[in-house]
């Protein structure tokens, strides 16, 4: 605290309360600057402005302060407010009034409510189903009040600004009714844009996702990227990230410049054009770095607007502080939002006013509509949840004690209460609630003809919850209906009556339009997607007739196809997919490292050649050598970037090395399988003409291909081969060999249609198509004790209908939707566009009609 106050003195700053007290002291020693001053409209809710008002009075030669006369139900803050003014300026002079309306304005508290109940005024209650219906009811009630011959000023009172106030103002605008939108709405300025928020996030954490979000929000990303497209830049960065598992932009820049060909140098140059703020600096240094960053982005107007808010004190603040504090200060000072309203709502003297309670308080009204009067609306909920409940209660008791110590007996006799000349009251939660209740009661009693209150049954942010009306809504309802309780059934009856009233009125606040063809077509698509008796059609991620082109699937795409077909359809046929912003890349990077290290065992990774299976010690040695090369590579990149190698990275590298050694030990001592080929590529045949109906075009890489025999195999033709697929997770083996054929077949079918054995099955069919004699398959993971053949080509060939259905899907482009859109547990790929969820049971029924060969079979369980 002492250091903070030293910084304030160095910069010539004052806290707000100290500044107000200082202004009052200065005003007492200077000549009056104002001749005549009138202060009116202030009450006990304005205690934070006490010293400012006193300073204004002392700066005036002649000052007049108008106060509301207190009644028995005045709050202590209001009583102290009037008493303190009398202590400072002398006894208040009562102003005699001859108008009945003026006398009504002096009624407060319970007296006001009794007066309201005794009068002949009408009290209407409106309940909307939601915010939209409530806004329509409020606008229609406003029209009814405005049509009253006794109407002079109609006020629509909201507890605060929000969606309801905006909807009511929009309804009045559509009806072309002049009004004053005193609440208005926030209009974004220069700094209230997506690219500015994304730039702040980029400076807060210079990582891949924050950089790509900024470039997508930036109007001209090529200003940074130059000769590389955003899609290529994204792909290059994520590929580099999977290689080094460090998303620090400085390290990635070094990797792209030194280790990657193709678009790597262009990506490195683009990263070099990204201006980042220092981690710690003085304020002038931060501002200089900000100016340079703005210049690189051609944000001249941004910098001019920012310098307009600076002053000479910035050069005096020489202390260094972290970037986080600077960005927080920058986010707060760079605010250009303004208030805006429609031209139809910009009439300050219009008879229809949209205001909040404090704005409307103290004015004259013939009719009032209190809109949005639900629970928590008014009085406003207590703010100050800065500690535990018991600590807040203790703090409030100390505040009350402070207020009592600040009060003293006034100079005008017993009952006169004022605060000490050098003190002001703190408005705690109890005082704020009392003032809010007094404001409502005063405002409600000021309406000379009628009032109406509206509420909604549900909240927009929690539509599944029932939203109770506020206590003031309930109190007025009970007083109007002879103490009848306001139950949920009564609220529902009010909502039904309100809806019927709106229908009978012909929905005056909305212009009825005939539904467009687009809207009707949307309904047709909605119904078709939920028709369980129709297969997938043009509304279910499918083409109407046939696919315009036949894409080539990767084996990974086909494996994902049976789990999330709609995502693969969008990717392969429309070329769109969701951005990959996975928060946990360890699994993918570990798998990539392990597969690369295991592929180095053959010494001929990906070149379609076979070599002798090395000995046990040599297998482990080659794995460790490849892993050590990765470690040395990342250490070299970190040194070049001036960054230390994180401990968590070393831990992840050791975990990947352990997995690679465990999986490598599974292929040791394979006596008869003496030949191996790593990363054996499968490419689609480039034969002329169109493929046959049952041909499935795919590409992929086999982790390990083993062959047996004494002669050197130059291909898989006429060979017995064994396909091994490595899994770094805790995957169990495929169909157990001890089961008989009748039990193996349905279980294998389910594993194929669920994607568990589909990858190996595709590899086996590709090997047989290339002339292999016998093909065996195995899934090897840390959970597999011994690597032995788990399936044969005969097992896969018995399920040819599965692969024929996949080929038909590829050729026709009829996929459909399948699976839960957002499962509560487990992973599901993100859709690149907004998609409505469909009931899983309906999706299962449509999937069975569309792709009967890909339906999971029911298994029989033995007890």
mmCIF file of C-alpha atoms in Angstrom, residues 206-560:
data_model
loop_
_atom_site.group_PDB
_atom_site.id
_atom_site.type_symbol
_atom_site.label_atom_id
_atom_site.label_comp_id
_atom_site.label_asym_id
_atom_site.label_seq_id
_atom_site.Cartn_x
_atom_site.Cartn_y
_atom_site.Cartn_z
ATOM 1 C CA UNK A 206 1.681 -15.649 -27.689
ATOM 2 C CA UNK A 207 0.573 -19.131 -28.682
ATOM 3 C CA UNK A 208 -0.666 -20.798 -31.852
ATOM 4 C CA UNK A 209 -4.385 -20.583 -31.116
ATOM 5 C CA UNK A 210 -4.272 -16.932 -30.013
ATOM 6 C CA UNK A 211 -2.248 -15.987 -33.117
ATOM 7 C CA UNK A 212 -4.623 -17.781 -35.486
ATOM 8 C CA UNK A 213 -7.673 -16.252 -33.784
ATOM 9 C CA UNK A 214 -6.151 -12.811 -34.297
ATOM 10 C CA UNK A 215 -5.375 -13.456 -37.959
ATOM 11 C CA UNK A 216 -8.922 -14.725 -38.583
ATOM 12 C CA UNK A 217 -10.353 -11.598 -36.951
ATOM 13 C CA UNK A 218 -7.915 -9.224 -38.670
ATOM 14 C CA UNK A 219 -9.463 -7.685 -41.829
ATOM 15 C CA UNK A 220 -6.303 -8.161 -43.912
ATOM 16 C CA UNK A 221 -4.291 -11.160 -42.631
ATOM 17 C CA UNK A 222 -2.028 -11.070 -45.692
ATOM 18 C CA UNK A 223 -0.503 -7.901 -44.238
ATOM 19 C CA UNK A 224 1.181 -10.246 -41.762
ATOM 20 C CA UNK A 225 1.319 -13.446 -43.806
ATOM 21 C CA UNK A 226 2.535 -11.931 -47.094
ATOM 22 C CA UNK A 227 2.949 -14.780 -49.643
ATOM 23 C CA UNK A 228 1.458 -17.647 -47.578
ATOM 24 C CA UNK A 229 -2.267 -18.209 -47.195
ATOM 25 C CA UNK A 230 -3.921 -18.410 -43.793
ATOM 26 C CA UNK A 231 -4.875 -22.055 -44.339
ATOM 27 C CA UNK A 232 -1.311 -23.022 -45.304
ATOM 28 C CA UNK A 233 0.037 -21.029 -42.351
ATOM 29 C CA UNK A 234 -2.346 -22.830 -39.998
ATOM 30 C CA UNK A 235 -1.392 -26.244 -41.364
ATOM 31 C CA UNK A 236 2.349 -25.485 -41.209
ATOM 32 C CA UNK A 237 2.231 -24.198 -37.633
ATOM 33 C CA UNK A 238 0.221 -27.132 -36.341
ATOM 34 C CA UNK A 239 2.491 -29.582 -38.118
ATOM 35 C CA UNK A 240 5.494 -27.924 -36.481
ATOM 36 C CA UNK A 241 3.734 -27.986 -33.132
ATOM 37 C CA UNK A 242 3.145 -31.733 -33.366
ATOM 38 C CA UNK A 243 6.848 -32.174 -34.044
ATOM 39 C CA UNK A 244 8.245 -30.161 -31.120
ATOM 40 C CA UNK A 245 5.227 -29.938 -28.766
ATOM 41 C CA UNK A 246 6.119 -26.340 -27.876
ATOM 42 C CA UNK A 247 3.686 -23.685 -29.051
ATOM 43 C CA UNK A 248 5.955 -20.773 -28.183
ATOM 44 C CA UNK A 249 5.990 -18.667 -31.341
ATOM 45 C CA UNK A 250 9.719 -17.941 -31.060
ATOM 46 C CA UNK A 251 10.580 -21.653 -30.953
ATOM 47 C CA UNK A 252 8.173 -22.436 -33.783
ATOM 48 C CA UNK A 253 9.745 -19.699 -35.878
ATOM 49 C CA UNK A 254 13.155 -21.315 -35.471
ATOM 50 C CA UNK A 255 11.742 -24.748 -36.324
ATOM 51 C CA UNK A 256 9.951 -23.518 -39.446
ATOM 52 C CA UNK A 257 13.063 -21.700 -40.658
ATOM 53 C CA UNK A 258 15.509 -24.570 -40.054
ATOM 54 C CA UNK A 259 13.672 -27.898 -40.089
ATOM 55 C CA UNK A 260 10.716 -27.623 -42.480
ATOM 56 C CA UNK A 261 10.816 -27.256 -46.231
ATOM 57 C CA UNK A 262 8.024 -26.084 -48.495
ATOM 58 C CA UNK A 263 6.053 -23.341 -46.754
ATOM 59 C CA UNK A 264 8.231 -23.454 -43.626
ATOM 60 C CA UNK A 265 10.421 -20.418 -44.481
ATOM 61 C CA UNK A 266 7.371 -18.368 -45.450
ATOM 62 C CA UNK A 267 5.702 -19.263 -42.148
ATOM 63 C CA UNK A 268 8.886 -18.269 -40.290
ATOM 64 C CA UNK A 269 8.909 -14.877 -42.039
ATOM 65 C CA UNK A 270 5.270 -14.343 -41.128
ATOM 66 C CA UNK A 271 6.030 -15.154 -37.492
ATOM 67 C CA UNK A 272 8.866 -12.635 -37.599
ATOM 68 C CA UNK A 273 6.396 -9.900 -38.608
ATOM 69 C CA UNK A 274 4.291 -10.463 -35.462
ATOM 70 C CA UNK A 275 5.229 -7.702 -33.001
ATOM 71 C CA UNK A 276 5.062 -8.860 -29.368
ATOM 72 C CA UNK A 277 5.300 -6.743 -26.232
ATOM 73 C CA UNK A 278 8.166 -7.368 -23.764
ATOM 74 C CA UNK A 279 7.481 -9.527 -20.712
ATOM 75 C CA UNK A 280 8.431 -6.676 -18.337
ATOM 76 C CA UNK A 281 9.237 -3.030 -18.968
ATOM 77 C CA UNK A 282 8.480 0.512 -17.935
ATOM 78 C CA UNK A 283 5.378 2.289 -19.135
ATOM 79 C CA UNK A 284 7.220 4.393 -21.763
ATOM 80 C CA UNK A 285 8.871 1.243 -23.108
ATOM 81 C CA UNK A 286 5.529 -0.554 -23.278
ATOM 82 C CA UNK A 287 4.002 2.382 -25.124
ATOM 83 C CA UNK A 288 6.896 2.463 -27.604
ATOM 84 C CA UNK A 289 6.467 -1.283 -28.271
ATOM 85 C CA UNK A 290 2.722 -0.763 -28.676
ATOM 86 C CA UNK A 291 3.313 2.019 -31.179
ATOM 87 C CA UNK A 292 5.609 -0.258 -33.196
ATOM 88 C CA UNK A 293 3.046 -3.079 -33.135
ATOM 89 C CA UNK A 294 0.283 -0.711 -34.248
ATOM 90 C CA UNK A 295 2.478 0.599 -37.064
ATOM 91 C CA UNK A 296 3.100 -2.924 -38.376
ATOM 92 C CA UNK A 297 -0.666 -3.478 -38.469
ATOM 93 C CA UNK A 298 -1.361 -0.033 -39.951
ATOM 94 C CA UNK A 299 -3.436 0.944 -36.921
ATOM 95 C CA UNK A 300 -2.747 4.681 -37.134
ATOM 96 C CA UNK A 301 -6.169 5.659 -35.841
ATOM 97 C CA UNK A 302 -5.826 3.253 -32.920
ATOM 98 C CA UNK A 303 -2.587 4.893 -31.839
ATOM 99 C CA UNK A 304 -3.994 8.425 -32.218
ATOM 100 C CA UNK A 305 -6.983 7.484 -30.071
ATOM 101 C CA UNK A 306 -4.698 5.929 -27.472
ATOM 102 C CA UNK A 307 -2.317 8.916 -27.278
ATOM 103 C CA UNK A 308 -5.312 11.201 -26.780
ATOM 104 C CA UNK A 309 -5.875 9.464 -23.448
ATOM 105 C CA UNK A 310 -2.260 9.798 -22.296
ATOM 106 C CA UNK A 311 -0.677 12.674 -20.422
ATOM 107 C CA UNK A 312 2.711 13.893 -19.256
ATOM 108 C CA UNK A 313 2.519 11.626 -16.202
ATOM 109 C CA UNK A 314 3.396 8.583 -18.347
ATOM 110 C CA UNK A 315 7.023 9.711 -18.617
ATOM 111 C CA UNK A 316 7.259 10.082 -14.832
ATOM 112 C CA UNK A 317 6.262 6.497 -14.124
ATOM 113 C CA UNK A 318 9.675 4.788 -14.410
ATOM 114 C CA UNK A 319 9.021 1.583 -12.460
ATOM 115 C CA UNK A 320 9.072 -1.719 -14.339
ATOM 116 C CA UNK A 321 6.027 -3.979 -14.156
ATOM 117 C CA UNK A 322 4.841 -7.131 -15.964
ATOM 118 C CA UNK A 323 3.048 -7.208 -19.292
ATOM 119 C CA UNK A 324 -0.140 -8.575 -17.711
ATOM 120 C CA UNK A 325 -0.704 -5.363 -15.743
ATOM 121 C CA UNK A 326 0.011 -3.220 -18.785
ATOM 122 C CA UNK A 327 -2.495 -5.137 -20.906
ATOM 123 C CA UNK A 328 -5.112 -4.821 -18.180
ATOM 124 C CA UNK A 329 -4.525 -1.068 -18.049
ATOM 125 C CA UNK A 330 -4.597 -0.890 -21.849
ATOM 126 C CA UNK A 331 -7.879 -2.813 -21.983
ATOM 127 C CA UNK A 332 -9.481 -0.386 -19.518
ATOM 128 C CA UNK A 333 -8.164 2.844 -20.992
ATOM 129 C CA UNK A 334 -8.891 1.891 -24.610
ATOM 130 C CA UNK A 335 -12.657 2.205 -24.389
ATOM 131 C CA UNK A 336 -14.501 3.980 -27.164
ATOM 132 C CA UNK A 337 -18.004 2.571 -26.708
ATOM 133 C CA UNK A 338 -20.793 5.121 -26.973
ATOM 134 C CA UNK A 339 -24.522 5.089 -26.379
ATOM 135 C CA UNK A 340 -26.829 5.026 -29.362
ATOM 136 C CA UNK A 341 -30.557 5.025 -30.016
ATOM 137 C CA UNK A 342 -32.836 4.880 -32.995
ATOM 138 C CA UNK A 343 -33.922 8.273 -34.439
ATOM 139 C CA UNK A 344 -37.517 7.478 -33.454
ATOM 140 C CA UNK A 345 -36.366 7.154 -29.839
ATOM 141 C CA UNK A 346 -34.303 10.336 -29.713
ATOM 142 C CA UNK A 347 -36.989 12.808 -28.584
ATOM 143 C CA UNK A 348 -36.182 14.022 -25.027
ATOM 144 C CA UNK A 349 -39.552 15.800 -24.643
ATOM 145 C CA UNK A 350 -41.716 13.019 -26.038
ATOM 146 C CA UNK A 351 -44.699 11.959 -23.880
ATOM 147 C CA UNK A 352 -43.393 8.378 -23.820
ATOM 148 C CA UNK A 353 -40.179 7.914 -21.844
ATOM 149 C CA UNK A 354 -38.034 4.794 -21.401
ATOM 150 C CA UNK A 355 -36.043 5.270 -18.185
ATOM 151 C CA UNK A 356 -34.565 3.489 -15.195
ATOM 152 C CA UNK A 357 -35.882 4.012 -11.663
ATOM 153 C CA UNK A 358 -33.266 6.624 -10.636
ATOM 154 C CA UNK A 359 -33.813 8.516 -13.919
ATOM 155 C CA UNK A 360 -37.596 8.606 -13.521
ATOM 156 C CA UNK A 361 -37.558 9.382 -9.810
ATOM 157 C CA UNK A 362 -38.811 12.873 -8.911
ATOM 158 C CA UNK A 363 -40.707 13.473 -12.171
ATOM 159 C CA UNK A 364 -44.445 13.734 -12.813
ATOM 160 C CA UNK A 365 -46.258 10.893 -14.553
ATOM 161 C CA UNK A 366 -49.807 10.113 -15.519
ATOM 162 C CA UNK A 367 -49.108 6.438 -16.346
ATOM 163 C CA UNK A 368 -46.224 4.152 -15.436
ATOM 164 C CA UNK A 369 -45.229 0.710 -16.694
ATOM 165 C CA UNK A 370 -42.676 -1.187 -14.630
ATOM 166 C CA UNK A 371 -41.161 -3.648 -17.122
ATOM 167 C CA UNK A 372 -39.032 -6.653 -16.246
ATOM 168 C CA UNK A 373 -40.081 -6.757 -12.610
ATOM 169 C CA UNK A 374 -38.813 -10.262 -11.887
ATOM 170 C CA UNK A 375 -36.887 -11.587 -8.930
ATOM 171 C CA UNK A 376 -33.622 -9.720 -8.454
ATOM 172 C CA UNK A 377 -34.739 -6.757 -10.588
ATOM 173 C CA UNK A 378 -35.591 -4.209 -7.886
ATOM 174 C CA UNK A 379 -34.221 -3.681 -5.311
ATOM 175 C CA UNK A 380 -31.007 -4.612 -7.121
ATOM 176 C CA UNK A 381 -29.209 -7.652 -5.710
ATOM 177 C CA UNK A 382 -26.603 -6.915 -3.110
ATOM 178 C CA UNK A 383 -23.140 -6.407 -4.519
ATOM 179 C CA UNK A 384 -20.040 -6.999 -2.439
ATOM 180 C CA UNK A 385 -19.458 -10.720 -2.566
ATOM 181 C CA UNK A 386 -15.786 -10.015 -2.064
ATOM 182 C CA UNK A 387 -15.396 -12.421 0.867
ATOM 183 C CA UNK A 388 -17.218 -15.138 2.755
ATOM 184 C CA UNK A 389 -20.678 -14.472 4.120
ATOM 185 C CA UNK A 390 -19.468 -14.187 7.710
ATOM 186 C CA UNK A 391 -16.721 -11.763 6.684
ATOM 187 C CA UNK A 392 -19.202 -9.654 4.723
ATOM 188 C CA UNK A 393 -21.543 -9.547 7.727
ATOM 189 C CA UNK A 394 -18.676 -8.460 9.986
ATOM 190 C CA UNK A 395 -17.654 -5.810 7.477
ATOM 191 C CA UNK A 396 -21.229 -4.486 7.320
ATOM 192 C CA UNK A 397 -21.395 -4.290 11.134
ATOM 193 C CA UNK A 398 -18.169 -2.292 11.124
ATOM 194 C CA UNK A 399 -19.650 0.005 8.469
ATOM 195 C CA UNK A 400 -22.726 0.576 10.586
ATOM 196 C CA UNK A 401 -20.524 1.358 13.548
ATOM 197 C CA UNK A 402 -18.519 3.777 11.440
ATOM 198 C CA UNK A 403 -21.705 5.491 10.322
ATOM 199 C CA UNK A 404 -22.923 5.749 13.910
ATOM 200 C CA UNK A 405 -19.597 7.243 14.998
ATOM 201 C CA UNK A 406 -19.772 9.706 12.106
ATOM 202 C CA UNK A 407 -23.253 10.838 13.110
ATOM 203 C CA UNK A 408 -23.691 13.467 15.763
ATOM 204 C CA UNK A 409 -26.469 15.505 17.302
ATOM 205 C CA UNK A 410 -27.197 18.497 15.087
ATOM 206 C CA UNK A 411 -27.309 22.101 16.144
ATOM 207 C CA UNK A 412 -31.048 22.306 15.504
ATOM 208 C CA UNK A 413 -32.151 20.337 18.544
ATOM 209 C CA UNK A 414 -33.183 16.794 19.373
ATOM 210 C CA UNK A 415 -33.930 14.590 16.369
ATOM 211 C CA UNK A 416 -31.662 16.536 14.067
ATOM 212 C CA UNK A 417 -28.999 14.098 12.779
ATOM 213 C CA UNK A 418 -26.049 15.073 10.647
ATOM 214 C CA UNK A 419 -22.601 13.711 9.897
ATOM 215 C CA UNK A 420 -19.360 15.207 11.039
ATOM 216 C CA UNK A 421 -18.091 17.979 8.803
ATOM 217 C CA UNK A 422 -15.166 15.882 7.534
ATOM 218 C CA UNK A 423 -17.065 12.608 7.027
ATOM 219 C CA UNK A 424 -19.619 11.050 4.692
ATOM 220 C CA UNK A 425 -21.817 8.003 5.040
ATOM 221 C CA UNK A 426 -20.973 4.684 3.407
ATOM 222 C CA UNK A 427 -24.051 3.158 1.776
ATOM 223 C CA UNK A 428 -23.931 -0.474 2.776
ATOM 224 C CA UNK A 429 -26.309 -3.160 1.463
ATOM 225 C CA UNK A 430 -29.043 -2.327 3.970
ATOM 226 C CA UNK A 431 -28.928 1.403 3.178
ATOM 227 C CA UNK A 432 -28.923 0.717 -0.564
ATOM 228 C CA UNK A 433 -31.944 -1.562 -0.239
ATOM 229 C CA UNK A 434 -33.873 0.996 1.820
ATOM 230 C CA UNK A 435 -33.154 3.735 -0.717
ATOM 231 C CA UNK A 436 -34.172 1.488 -3.642
ATOM 232 C CA UNK A 437 -37.505 0.630 -1.962
ATOM 233 C CA UNK A 438 -38.159 4.283 -1.234
ATOM 234 C CA UNK A 439 -37.441 5.216 -4.856
ATOM 235 C CA UNK A 440 -39.897 2.638 -6.164
ATOM 236 C CA UNK A 441 -42.640 3.550 -3.743
ATOM 237 C CA UNK A 442 -42.235 7.238 -4.467
ATOM 238 C CA UNK A 443 -42.233 6.617 -8.192
ATOM 239 C CA UNK A 444 -45.283 4.347 -8.040
ATOM 240 C CA UNK A 445 -47.247 6.891 -6.052
ATOM 241 C CA UNK A 446 -46.385 9.674 -8.506
ATOM 242 C CA UNK A 447 -48.561 8.160 -11.278
ATOM 243 C CA UNK A 448 -51.876 10.035 -11.276
ATOM 244 C CA UNK A 449 -53.894 7.635 -13.443
ATOM 245 C CA UNK A 450 -52.660 4.049 -13.653
ATOM 246 C CA UNK A 451 -49.659 1.788 -13.390
ATOM 247 C CA UNK A 452 -48.783 -1.596 -14.874
ATOM 248 C CA UNK A 453 -46.187 -4.173 -13.967
ATOM 249 C CA UNK A 454 -44.772 -6.852 -16.249
ATOM 250 C CA UNK A 455 -42.704 -9.963 -15.653
ATOM 251 C CA UNK A 456 -41.549 -13.022 -17.551
ATOM 252 C CA UNK A 457 -41.998 -16.687 -16.762
ATOM 253 C CA UNK A 458 -38.505 -17.778 -17.775
ATOM 254 C CA UNK A 459 -35.026 -16.299 -17.989
ATOM 255 C CA UNK A 460 -33.352 -16.028 -21.353
ATOM 256 C CA UNK A 461 -30.067 -17.398 -19.997
ATOM 257 C CA UNK A 462 -31.784 -20.254 -18.124
ATOM 258 C CA UNK A 463 -35.018 -21.115 -19.989
ATOM 259 C CA UNK A 464 -35.430 -24.347 -18.078
ATOM 260 C CA UNK A 465 -36.012 -22.446 -14.827
ATOM 261 C CA UNK A 466 -39.200 -20.809 -13.606
ATOM 262 C CA UNK A 467 -38.552 -17.120 -12.894
ATOM 263 C CA UNK A 468 -40.405 -15.727 -9.912
ATOM 264 C CA UNK A 469 -41.672 -12.129 -9.906
ATOM 265 C CA UNK A 470 -40.061 -9.590 -7.614
ATOM 266 C CA UNK A 471 -41.283 -8.901 -4.094
ATOM 267 C CA UNK A 472 -42.694 -5.527 -5.195
ATOM 268 C CA UNK A 473 -44.673 -7.184 -7.998
ATOM 269 C CA UNK A 474 -46.055 -9.681 -5.492
ATOM 270 C CA UNK A 475 -46.889 -7.002 -2.915
ATOM 271 C CA UNK A 476 -48.849 -4.852 -5.376
ATOM 272 C CA UNK A 477 -50.649 -7.922 -6.725
ATOM 273 C CA UNK A 478 -51.764 -8.921 -3.236
ATOM 274 C CA UNK A 479 -52.883 -5.401 -2.371
ATOM 275 C CA UNK A 480 -54.851 -5.158 -5.614
ATOM 276 C CA UNK A 481 -56.476 -8.616 -5.317
ATOM 277 C CA UNK A 482 -57.443 -8.600 -1.633
ATOM 278 C CA UNK A 483 -54.372 -10.502 -0.353
ATOM 279 C CA UNK A 484 -54.697 -13.272 -2.930
ATOM 280 C CA UNK A 485 -51.377 -15.173 -3.051
ATOM 281 C CA UNK A 486 -49.394 -14.967 -6.252
ATOM 282 C CA UNK A 487 -48.741 -18.657 -6.901
ATOM 283 C CA UNK A 488 -47.192 -20.255 -9.969
ATOM 284 C CA UNK A 489 -50.674 -21.211 -11.110
ATOM 285 C CA UNK A 490 -51.774 -17.573 -10.834
ATOM 286 C CA UNK A 491 -48.719 -16.490 -12.822
ATOM 287 C CA UNK A 492 -49.510 -19.033 -15.521
ATOM 288 C CA UNK A 493 -53.082 -17.722 -15.678
ATOM 289 C CA UNK A 494 -51.742 -14.178 -16.077
ATOM 290 C CA UNK A 495 -49.466 -15.368 -18.888
ATOM 291 C CA UNK A 496 -52.349 -17.076 -20.692
ATOM 292 C CA UNK A 497 -54.487 -13.956 -20.308
ATOM 293 C CA UNK A 498 -51.636 -11.766 -21.602
ATOM 294 C CA UNK A 499 -51.108 -14.021 -24.635
ATOM 295 C CA UNK A 500 -54.857 -13.992 -25.407
ATOM 296 C CA UNK A 501 -54.921 -10.213 -25.087
ATOM 297 C CA UNK A 502 -52.050 -9.932 -27.567
ATOM 298 C CA UNK A 503 -53.796 -12.230 -30.044
ATOM 299 C CA UNK A 504 -57.048 -10.314 -29.749
ATOM 300 C CA UNK A 505 -55.187 -7.043 -30.281
ATOM 301 C CA UNK A 506 -53.879 -8.368 -33.576
ATOM 302 C CA UNK A 507 -50.196 -8.191 -32.553
ATOM 303 C CA UNK A 508 -49.969 -4.446 -33.100
ATOM 304 C CA UNK A 509 -46.298 -4.369 -32.199
ATOM 305 C CA UNK A 510 -45.242 -6.750 -34.960
ATOM 306 C CA UNK A 511 -45.768 -6.588 -38.677
ATOM 307 C CA UNK A 512 -47.054 -9.863 -39.990
ATOM 308 C CA UNK A 513 -45.296 -11.079 -43.081
ATOM 309 C CA UNK A 514 -45.896 -14.110 -45.173
ATOM 310 C CA UNK A 515 -43.274 -16.760 -44.527
ATOM 311 C CA UNK A 516 -40.601 -16.731 -47.195
ATOM 312 C CA UNK A 517 -39.609 -19.761 -49.192
ATOM 313 C CA UNK A 518 -36.392 -19.943 -47.179
ATOM 314 C CA UNK A 519 -38.317 -20.197 -43.923
ATOM 315 C CA UNK A 520 -40.653 -22.821 -45.332
ATOM 316 C CA UNK A 521 -37.723 -24.809 -46.678
ATOM 317 C CA UNK A 522 -36.081 -24.660 -43.280
ATOM 318 C CA UNK A 523 -39.167 -26.250 -41.787
ATOM 319 C CA UNK A 524 -39.158 -28.960 -44.459
ATOM 320 C CA UNK A 525 -35.521 -29.740 -43.697
ATOM 321 C CA UNK A 526 -36.198 -29.741 -39.958
ATOM 322 C CA UNK A 527 -39.007 -32.261 -40.312
ATOM 323 C CA UNK A 528 -37.108 -34.468 -42.772
ATOM 324 C CA UNK A 529 -34.106 -34.777 -40.466
ATOM 325 C CA UNK A 530 -36.385 -35.980 -37.694
ATOM 326 C CA UNK A 531 -38.444 -38.435 -39.744
ATOM 327 C CA UNK A 532 -37.399 -41.875 -38.521
ATOM 328 C CA UNK A 533 -39.116 -43.608 -41.455
ATOM 329 C CA UNK A 534 -37.015 -41.951 -44.164
ATOM 330 C CA UNK A 535 -33.363 -42.658 -44.966
ATOM 331 C CA UNK A 536 -30.799 -39.878 -45.129
ATOM 332 C CA UNK A 537 -31.462 -37.446 -47.960
ATOM 333 C CA UNK A 538 -30.351 -34.045 -49.162
ATOM 334 C CA UNK A 539 -30.973 -32.529 -45.712
ATOM 335 C CA UNK A 540 -28.834 -35.110 -43.898
ATOM 336 C CA UNK A 541 -25.317 -34.423 -45.187
ATOM 337 C CA UNK A 542 -25.946 -36.159 -48.496
ATOM 338 C CA UNK A 543 -26.321 -35.303 -52.166
ATOM 339 C CA UNK A 544 -29.673 -35.388 -53.895
ATOM 340 C CA UNK A 545 -28.566 -37.764 -56.656
ATOM 341 C CA UNK A 546 -24.876 -38.602 -56.966
ATOM 342 C CA UNK A 547 -21.642 -37.057 -55.788
ATOM 343 C CA UNK A 548 -20.136 -34.472 -58.168
ATOM 344 C CA UNK A 549 -16.724 -35.988 -57.530
ATOM 345 C CA UNK A 550 -15.272 -39.017 -55.767
ATOM 346 C CA UNK A 551 -12.768 -37.955 -53.096
ATOM 347 C CA UNK A 552 -9.934 -40.144 -51.866
ATOM 348 C CA UNK A 553 -10.242 -41.039 -48.197
ATOM 349 C CA UNK A 554 -7.390 -41.577 -45.815
ATOM 350 C CA UNK A 555 -7.678 -44.614 -43.586
ATOM 351 C CA UNK A 556 -8.079 -42.264 -40.623
ATOM 352 C CA UNK A 557 -10.975 -40.515 -42.392
ATOM 353 C CA UNK A 558 -12.743 -43.843 -42.974
ATOM 354 C CA UNK A 559 -12.244 -44.784 -39.328
ATOM 355 C CA UNK A 560 -13.836 -41.475 -38.287
#
